[in-house]
Amino acid sequence: MINRILTPREILVGGGSRARLPDVLKSLGVGRPLVVADPVMARLGMADEILRILAEAGMVGAVFADVVEDPTDVSVLAVAARIAEGGHDVVVALGGGSAIDTAKAAAIVATTGETPRALKVPRIVDAAVMPVVALPTTAGTGAEVTRAAVVTDTAAEEKMLILGTAALPAAAIVDYELTMTCPFRVTADTGIDALTHALEALINRNRSPHADALALSALRLIGGHLVRAAEQGDDRDAREAMMLGATHAGLAVSNTSTALIHGMSRPIGAFFHVPHGLSNAMVLPLVTRFSLEAAPERYAAAARALGFADPSADDATAAALLPEAFAALNRRLKVPTLAEFGIPRERYLALIPEMVRQGLASGTPGNNPRIPTAAEFAELYRQAYDGEGPAA
Ligand SMILES: [Fe+2]
């Protein structure tokens, strides 16, 4: 079997590595950057710091700091216009998944002239496009190393997946110091997203020895440090471990794709504006319980790597511990239920057929070890709101 392994051409990992941004740009042969920054990062002065680093190397950068959470086609088109107007030759993303996905999609749109909607899956976008250098400020979506970007189609209220080497950053600068100010909720949500990437890589029908190694490393790092990073934000060791764990998880999932958790989570995020990691967390125990009979040895490996199961536990025992361990992690990280988040039950139930349609259309449920029928998928959505009792 041949595995196709795609990574950025350069990944810098370590505290203070952001100072090397000018060297990275020079190695890519570019020097007119547009910095696409999360507005919170800009307010904290981090975008100005990046401009200073660039200026000291004789490079003049501009900043776009109007990134929206859950990037939209409208926002991506606005950034693409700024790239063209400013004559920029590289996009530097500074922020979490929203800033990085905006930068990636805008670089593709600016280079190809196509609309975000024209780029969505099942199309694979492998065109050569202007480089993106990603500096993640969360640990994290892994977007700095993945070949995917998620952009919401504003008119259709649909999260579109853009997939292909065009969406793979040319370089990633993984500097955990950028995450030291990340608040509890964001640390928890993005950390669970990273955990989900590693889990979905490990149990994926497209899994490979390469992705397995990275996924297991990620699960060990995240299992050992997520709660500490969230609860003691100034713990540098926990932040550093989470940053590496999130990057390993991203490298793993970029080469396998996601599975049912993401397929189910994206429509919830699109319709009810639940942050991505949080909607993953909400369905993580449920989808794990549904899926684990189809690959108990894979789920057992995950449980052991996360530290949820004794290394000597047999596969069936270790795998069976996972759903409740995830539920306990959610409680510890104060993950609300769909109802507690404020999602109205009637509207949610009415939208289940459309969420099932969008979830299946994304293709990722087909990567799950147990592939749900449309009826099972609908039942999972119902259980995500009402609990796992009999249908009302
Ligand atoms: Fe994700």
Short mmCIF file of N, CA and C and ligand atoms in Angstrom, two decimals, residues 193 197 262 276 280, ligand 1:
data_model
loop_
_atom_site.label_atom_id
_atom_site.label_comp_id
_atom_site.label_asym_id
_atom_site.label_seq_id
_atom_site.Cartn_x
_atom_site.Cartn_y
_atom_site.Cartn_z
N ASP A 193 -10.58 19.65 20.24
CA ASP A 193 -10.54 19.51 18.78
C ASP A 193 -9.28 18.74 18.38
N HIS A 197 -8.94 15.16 16.46
CA HIS A 197 -8.16 14.90 15.24
C HIS A 197 -7.31 13.64 15.41
N HIS A 262 -16.40 14.75 13.28
CA HIS A 262 -16.38 16.00 12.52
C HIS A 262 -17.56 16.10 11.55
N HIS A 276 -16.13 25.28 16.98
CA HIS A 276 -15.85 23.97 16.39
C HIS A 276 -15.44 22.91 17.42
N ASN A 280 -17.51 19.44 18.62
CA ASN A 280 -16.87 18.12 18.63
C ASN A 280 -17.00 17.47 20.01
FE FE B 1 -11.39 19.87 13.90
#
